[in-house]
mmCIF file of C-alpha atoms and ligand atoms in Angstrom:
data_model
loop_
_atom_site.group_PDB
_atom_site.id
_atom_site.type_symbol
_atom_site.label_atom_id
_atom_site.label_comp_id
_atom_site.label_asym_id
_atom_site.label_seq_id
_atom_site.Cartn_x
_atom_site.Cartn_y
_atom_site.Cartn_z
ATOM 1 C CA UNK B 1 122.996 135.069 72.404
ATOM 2 C CA UNK B 2 122.191 134.859 68.691
ATOM 3 C CA UNK B 3 119.386 132.373 69.265
ATOM 4 C CA UNK B 4 118.006 134.428 72.160
ATOM 5 C CA UNK B 5 118.017 137.471 69.890
ATOM 6 C CA UNK B 6 116.163 135.549 67.193
ATOM 7 C CA UNK B 7 113.536 134.505 69.745
ATOM 8 C CA UNK B 8 113.162 138.153 70.776
ATOM 9 C CA UNK B 9 112.528 139.180 67.167
ATOM 10 C CA UNK B 10 109.853 136.529 66.653
ATOM 11 C CA UNK B 11 108.243 137.167 70.034
ATOM 12 C CA UNK B 12 107.942 140.877 69.192
ATOM 13 C CA UNK B 13 106.269 140.019 65.894
ATOM 14 C CA UNK B 14 103.633 137.949 67.695
ATOM 15 C CA UNK B 15 103.160 140.614 70.379
ATOM 16 C CA UNK B 16 102.586 143.263 67.724
ATOM 17 C CA UNK B 17 100.067 141.044 65.926
ATOM 18 C CA UNK B 18 98.263 140.329 69.187
ATOM 19 C CA UNK B 19 98.106 144.013 70.126
ATOM 20 C CA UNK B 20 96.670 144.967 66.740
ATOM 21 C CA UNK B 21 94.200 142.082 66.529
ATOM 22 C CA UNK B 22 92.946 142.661 70.053
ATOM 23 C CA UNK B 23 92.071 146.231 69.046
ATOM 24 C CA UNK B 24 89.992 144.976 66.107
ATOM 25 C CA UNK B 25 88.323 142.043 67.835
ATOM 26 C CA UNK B 26 88.184 143.129 71.522
ATOM 27 C CA UNK B 27 89.776 139.840 72.545
ATOM 28 C CA UNK B 28 93.284 138.380 72.619
ATOM 29 C CA UNK B 29 93.976 135.782 69.908
ATOM 30 C CA UNK B 30 97.247 134.998 71.729
ATOM 31 C CA UNK B 31 96.929 133.927 75.361
ATOM 32 C CA UNK B 32 100.636 133.631 76.125
ATOM 33 C CA UNK B 33 104.075 133.111 74.612
ATOM 34 C CA UNK B 34 106.792 130.854 75.990
ATOM 35 C CA UNK B 35 110.299 130.414 74.671
ATOM 36 C CA UNK B 36 113.496 128.520 75.294
ATOM 37 C CA UNK B 37 116.945 128.042 73.868
ATOM 38 C CA UNK B 38 117.731 124.330 73.660
ATOM 39 C CA UNK B 39 120.072 123.218 76.438
ATOM 40 C CA UNK B 40 123.649 122.252 75.406
ATOM 41 C CA UNK B 41 123.144 118.639 76.584
ATOM 42 C CA UNK B 42 119.980 118.284 74.454
ATOM 43 C CA UNK B 43 121.832 119.770 71.476
ATOM 44 C CA UNK B 44 124.691 117.292 71.889
ATOM 45 C CA UNK B 45 122.213 114.406 72.345
ATOM 46 C CA UNK B 46 120.350 115.323 69.153
ATOM 47 C CA UNK B 47 123.548 115.705 67.084
ATOM 48 C CA UNK B 48 124.816 112.329 68.384
ATOM 49 C CA UNK B 49 121.502 110.567 67.653
ATOM 50 C CA UNK B 50 121.646 111.836 64.094
ATOM 51 C CA UNK B 51 125.355 110.995 63.680
ATOM 52 C CA UNK B 52 126.240 114.632 63.024
ATOM 53 C CA UNK B 53 129.504 116.397 63.944
ATOM 54 C CA UNK B 54 129.567 118.113 67.336
ATOM 55 C CA UNK B 55 130.597 121.546 66.058
ATOM 56 C CA UNK B 56 129.063 125.023 66.075
ATOM 57 C CA UNK B 57 128.734 124.963 62.275
ATOM 58 C CA UNK B 58 126.933 121.648 62.486
ATOM 59 C CA UNK B 59 124.458 123.070 65.032
ATOM 60 C CA UNK B 60 123.712 126.054 62.799
ATOM 61 C CA UNK B 61 123.421 123.910 59.657
ATOM 62 C CA UNK B 62 121.529 120.917 60.998
ATOM 63 C CA UNK B 63 119.403 121.929 63.985
ATOM 64 C CA UNK B 64 116.317 124.030 63.388
ATOM 65 C CA UNK B 65 114.980 123.950 66.929
ATOM 66 C CA UNK B 66 117.779 125.524 68.981
ATOM 67 C CA UNK B 67 115.578 128.609 69.311
ATOM 68 C CA UNK B 68 112.019 127.591 70.152
ATOM 69 C CA UNK B 69 108.937 129.673 70.746
ATOM 70 C CA UNK B 70 105.495 128.401 71.747
ATOM 71 C CA UNK B 71 102.483 130.560 71.045
ATOM 72 C CA UNK B 72 99.367 129.629 72.982
ATOM 73 C CA UNK B 73 96.250 130.811 71.177
ATOM 74 C CA UNK B 74 92.676 131.104 72.362
ATOM 75 C CA UNK B 75 90.920 129.329 69.490
ATOM 76 C CA UNK B 76 91.901 126.987 66.625
ATOM 77 C CA UNK B 77 91.271 129.617 63.925
ATOM 78 C CA UNK B 78 93.520 132.091 65.777
ATOM 79 C CA UNK B 79 96.422 129.681 65.192
ATOM 80 C CA UNK B 80 95.948 129.736 61.426
ATOM 81 C CA UNK B 81 95.367 133.511 61.366
ATOM 82 C CA UNK B 82 98.509 134.467 63.272
ATOM 83 C CA UNK B 83 100.631 131.836 61.470
ATOM 84 C CA UNK B 84 99.522 133.233 58.118
ATOM 85 C CA UNK B 85 100.123 136.834 59.225
ATOM 86 C CA UNK B 86 103.656 135.942 60.305
ATOM 87 C CA UNK B 87 104.355 133.997 57.099
ATOM 88 C CA UNK B 88 103.279 137.026 55.008
ATOM 89 C CA UNK B 89 105.890 139.328 56.597
ATOM 90 C CA UNK B 90 108.562 139.992 54.004
ATOM 91 C CA UNK B 91 111.555 139.409 56.292
ATOM 92 C CA UNK B 92 110.255 135.975 57.291
ATOM 93 C CA UNK B 93 110.874 132.829 55.230
ATOM 94 C CA UNK B 94 108.896 129.749 56.124
ATOM 95 C CA UNK B 95 111.255 126.778 55.906
ATOM 96 C CA UNK B 96 108.832 123.991 56.903
ATOM 97 C CA UNK B 97 105.330 123.577 58.258
ATOM 98 C CA UNK B 98 103.990 120.528 60.098
ATOM 99 C CA UNK B 99 100.273 120.742 60.685
ATOM 100 C CA UNK B 100 99.594 118.324 63.513
ATOM 101 C CA UNK B 101 96.146 119.877 63.940
ATOM 102 C CA UNK B 102 94.770 118.783 60.578
ATOM 103 C CA UNK B 103 96.897 115.606 60.793
ATOM 104 C CA UNK B 104 97.412 114.787 64.490
ATOM 105 C CA UNK B 105 100.250 112.477 65.515
ATOM 106 C CA UNK B 106 99.160 108.835 66.130
ATOM 107 C CA UNK B 107 99.361 109.456 69.906
ATOM 108 C CA UNK B 108 96.874 112.346 69.645
ATOM 109 C CA UNK B 109 99.383 115.233 69.766
ATOM 110 C CA UNK B 110 98.046 118.390 68.106
ATOM 111 C CA UNK B 111 99.921 121.630 67.344
ATOM 112 C CA UNK B 112 100.960 123.680 64.335
ATOM 113 C CA UNK B 113 104.740 123.695 63.855
ATOM 114 C CA UNK B 114 106.702 126.096 61.690
ATOM 115 C CA UNK B 115 110.406 126.569 61.145
ATOM 116 C CA UNK B 116 111.036 130.133 60.045
ATOM 117 C CA UNK B 117 114.184 131.963 59.036
ATOM 118 C CA UNK B 118 114.649 135.677 59.557
ATOM 119 C CA UNK B 119 117.479 138.207 59.619
ATOM 120 C CA UNK B 120 118.860 139.383 62.938
ATOM 121 C CA UNK B 121 121.084 142.456 62.870
ATOM 122 C CA UNK B 122 124.136 142.437 65.144
ATOM 123 C CA UNK B 123 126.845 145.101 65.549
ATOM 124 C CA UNK B 124 128.979 143.850 62.653
ATOM 125 C CA UNK B 125 126.813 141.532 60.647
ATOM 126 C CA UNK B 126 123.397 140.298 59.683
ATOM 127 C CA UNK B 127 122.727 136.653 60.508
ATOM 128 C CA UNK B 128 119.923 134.560 59.085
ATOM 129 C CA UNK B 129 118.525 132.684 62.078
ATOM 130 C CA UNK B 130 116.073 129.791 62.294
ATOM 131 C CA UNK B 131 113.387 129.533 64.934
ATOM 132 C CA UNK B 132 110.981 126.682 65.635
ATOM 133 C CA UNK B 133 107.485 127.955 66.361
ATOM 134 C CA UNK B 134 104.816 125.761 67.945
ATOM 135 C CA UNK B 135 101.315 127.198 67.859
ATOM 136 C CA UNK B 136 98.561 125.505 69.843
ATOM 137 C CA UNK B 137 95.393 126.289 71.757
ATOM 138 C CA UNK B 138 95.216 126.460 75.545
ATOM 139 C CA UNK B 139 93.506 123.059 75.456
ATOM 140 C CA UNK B 140 96.141 121.462 73.197
ATOM 141 C CA UNK B 141 98.830 122.884 75.468
ATOM 142 C CA UNK B 142 97.134 121.381 78.522
ATOM 143 C CA UNK B 143 97.249 117.914 76.903
ATOM 144 C CA UNK B 144 100.807 118.240 75.510
ATOM 145 C CA UNK B 145 102.261 119.484 78.810
ATOM 146 C CA UNK B 146 100.739 116.692 80.868
ATOM 147 C CA UNK B 147 101.491 114.021 78.261
ATOM 148 C CA UNK B 148 105.115 115.231 78.136
ATOM 149 C CA UNK B 149 105.409 115.014 81.953
ATOM 150 C CA UNK B 150 103.913 111.539 82.095
ATOM 151 C CA UNK B 151 105.754 110.179 79.073
ATOM 152 C CA UNK B 152 109.195 111.374 80.026
ATOM 153 C CA UNK B 153 109.063 110.525 83.713
ATOM 154 C CA UNK B 154 107.358 107.129 83.772
ATOM 155 C CA UNK B 155 108.582 103.933 82.140
ATOM 156 C CA UNK B 156 105.056 102.459 81.784
ATOM 157 C CA UNK B 157 103.590 105.415 79.903
ATOM 158 C CA UNK B 158 103.921 103.591 76.558
ATOM 159 C CA UNK B 159 101.663 100.661 77.548
ATOM 160 C CA UNK B 160 98.901 100.318 74.933
ATOM 161 C CA UNK B 161 96.002 100.876 77.363
ATOM 162 C CA UNK B 162 97.634 104.054 78.714
ATOM 163 C CA UNK B 163 98.449 105.318 75.210
ATOM 164 C CA UNK B 164 94.824 104.663 74.175
ATOM 165 C CA UNK B 165 93.494 106.574 77.189
ATOM 166 C CA UNK B 166 95.810 109.524 76.453
ATOM 167 C CA UNK B 167 94.698 109.547 72.821
ATOM 168 C CA UNK B 168 91.069 109.469 73.872
ATOM 169 C CA UNK B 169 91.713 112.520 76.132
ATOM 170 C CA UNK B 170 93.316 114.312 73.156
ATOM 171 C CA UNK B 171 90.206 113.626 71.062
ATOM 172 C CA UNK B 172 87.851 114.879 73.791
ATOM 173 C CA UNK B 173 89.965 118.030 74.075
ATOM 174 C CA UNK B 174 89.966 118.522 70.274
ATOM 175 C CA UNK B 175 86.178 118.194 70.186
ATOM 176 C CA UNK B 176 85.851 120.738 73.014
ATOM 177 C CA UNK B 177 88.192 123.126 71.170
ATOM 178 C CA UNK B 178 85.973 122.883 68.084
ATOM 179 C CA UNK B 179 82.815 123.476 70.161
ATOM 180 C CA UNK B 180 84.336 126.506 71.910
ATOM 181 C CA UNK B 181 85.209 128.018 68.536
ATOM 182 C CA UNK B 182 81.659 127.318 67.368
ATOM 183 C CA UNK B 183 80.237 129.116 70.420
ATOM 184 C CA UNK B 184 82.483 132.135 69.763
ATOM 185 C CA UNK B 185 81.387 132.281 66.143
ATOM 186 C CA UNK B 186 77.701 132.146 67.126
ATOM 187 C CA UNK B 187 78.210 135.009 69.579
ATOM 188 C CA UNK B 188 80.032 137.038 66.910
ATOM 189 C CA UNK B 189 77.237 136.399 64.402
ATOM 190 C CA UNK B 190 74.597 137.491 66.898
ATOM 191 C CA UNK B 191 76.588 140.640 67.638
ATOM 192 C CA UNK B 192 76.905 141.389 63.927
ATOM 193 C CA UNK B 193 73.176 140.938 63.419
ATOM 194 C CA UNK B 194 72.499 143.192 66.420
ATOM 195 C CA UNK B 195 74.846 145.867 65.084
ATOM 196 C CA UNK B 196 73.222 145.654 61.633
ATOM 197 C CA UNK B 197 70.232 147.469 63.096
ATOM 198 C CA UNK B 198 71.373 151.033 63.632
ATOM 199 C CA UNK B 199 69.941 153.079 66.503
ATOM 200 C CA UNK B 200 67.959 155.012 63.916
ATOM 201 C CA UNK B 201 66.552 151.787 62.453
ATOM 202 C CA UNK B 202 65.653 150.437 65.924
ATOM 203 C CA UNK B 203 63.748 153.605 66.923
ATOM 204 C CA UNK B 204 62.110 153.669 63.489
ATOM 205 C CA UNK B 205 60.980 150.039 64.019
ATOM 206 C CA UNK B 206 59.677 150.860 67.493
ATOM 207 C CA UNK B 207 57.766 153.894 66.255
ATOM 208 C CA UNK B 208 56.298 152.222 63.168
ATOM 209 C CA UNK B 209 52.645 151.117 63.381
ATOM 210 C CA UNK B 210 52.210 147.344 63.767
ATOM 211 C CA UNK B 211 52.012 145.487 60.440
ATOM 212 C CA UNK B 212 53.545 148.325 58.411
ATOM 213 C CA UNK B 213 56.266 147.353 55.929
ATOM 214 C CA UNK B 214 59.468 148.753 57.434
HETATM 215 P P1 LIG S 301 111.572 119.811 73.514
HETATM 216 O O1 LIG S 301 112.173 119.576 74.846
HETATM 217 O O2 LIG S 301 110.142 120.284 73.600
HETATM 218 O O3 LIG S 301 112.412 120.627 72.579
HETATM 219 P P2 LIG S 301 112.929 117.368 64.704
HETATM 220 O O4 LIG S 301 112.992 118.386 65.826
HETATM 221 O O5 LIG S 301 112.311 117.914 63.443
HETATM 222 O O6 LIG S 301 114.209 116.666 64.470
HETATM 223 P P3 LIG S 301 110.524 115.962 65.033
HETATM 224 O O7 LIG S 301 110.034 115.038 66.109
HETATM 225 O O8 LIG S 301 110.276 115.544 63.634
HETATM 226 O O9 LIG S 301 112.030 116.239 65.277
HETATM 227 O O10 LIG S 301 109.928 117.403 65.203
HETATM 228 P P4 LIG S 301 108.441 117.790 65.480
HETATM 229 O O11 LIG S 301 107.521 116.684 65.113
HETATM 230 O O12 LIG S 301 108.258 119.104 64.820
HETATM 231 O O13 LIG S 301 108.397 117.921 67.076
HETATM 232 C C1 LIG S 301 109.296 118.696 67.774
HETATM 233 C C2 LIG S 301 108.751 119.175 69.109
HETATM 234 O O14 LIG S 301 107.315 119.111 69.141
HETATM 235 C C3 LIG S 301 109.178 118.329 70.304
HETATM 236 O O15 LIG S 301 110.415 118.804 70.723
HETATM 237 C C4 LIG S 301 108.080 118.623 71.316
HETATM 238 O O16 LIG S 301 108.265 119.879 71.922
HETATM 239 C C5 LIG S 301 106.856 118.697 70.421
HETATM 240 N N1 LIG S 301 106.236 117.370 70.275
HETATM 241 C C6 LIG S 301 106.260 116.597 69.174
HETATM 242 N N2 LIG S 301 105.576 115.476 69.371
HETATM 243 C C7 LIG S 301 105.096 115.519 70.623
HETATM 244 C C8 LIG S 301 104.297 114.630 71.418
HETATM 245 O O17 LIG S 301 103.889 113.557 71.001
HETATM 246 N N3 LIG S 301 104.002 115.035 72.694
HETATM 247 C C9 LIG S 301 104.428 116.223 73.204
HETATM 248 N N4 LIG S 301 104.067 116.544 74.448
HETATM 249 N N5 LIG S 301 105.203 117.089 72.472
HETATM 250 C C10 LIG S 301 105.529 116.727 71.214
HETATM 251 P P5 LIG S 301 111.461 117.860 71.445
HETATM 252 O O18 LIG S 301 112.773 118.100 70.809
HETATM 253 O O19 LIG S 301 110.978 116.444 71.493
HETATM 254 O O20 LIG S 301 111.494 118.331 72.909
#
C-alpha cells in the first residue's frame, strides 16, 4: 500500500507537468505512464541474489525498485525536460541517475533511470519512499518491450548474431528518434519565424510598393 501510494504521488507529478506543458506547447511531452509494484517473488529473488536478509526492513533499506514507474515521452528532449522539472521539485530528492541514453547499455538498451525519494503522508506518519522512474521515448519503449519478451522467453536470445541484430535495431531506432526530434524542431522554428511577422507587418509588406525598404 505504501509503495502504491508513492507511485500515485509520482504519477500525479508527471500528470501535472504534462497538463501544464501541453498548454504551452500544444502537444503532449508525455505519451503514457505505466507503473507496477514489484511482485513478492521478484523481491525475494532479488534479495536472495544479493545475499540480503528476507525481511521488511531489508526490502525498505536495500531495494530501490519496489515501486516502479515508466514514463513514455514523445521526443528525446522531453525526457530531459520532465526529468529536470521533477528533480527541481523541493519535496523530491534524486538518489541516483543512470543515463542509458547518453551511455547506452552494451546490448543497445536506452532509457533514463532515476531513483527518487519523496515524502508520503499517511494517517499517523510521514514515510520517505523511494521510487524507480524509467523515462524513455515511444521508440525506445518499443525496442525494450520486444527485447525483454525475446530475452526472457527464449534460451537462444543471447547468441552473438542475435544480440548483434538486436543492437543494430536499437541503433536504427535511436537514429530515427534523433531525426524525429530534428523534424519537430524545424517545424517549431518555421512556426516561430511565421509568428514573428505580425498581421500588421504582413499587410504592411503586402501594401508596400515593390523594392521599397520595409
Ligand atoms: P523489471 O521486471 O522491469 O523490474 P538494480 O535494480 O539497480 O539492482 P540494475 O540492473 O543495475 O539493477 O538496474 P538498472 O540498470 O537501473 O535496470 C533496472 C531495470 O531497467 C530493469 O528492471 C528493466 O526494467 C530495465 N532494463 C535494464 N536493462 C535492460 C535491458 O537490457 N533490456 C530491457 N528490456 N530492460 C532493461 P528488472 O529488475 O530487470 O526487471
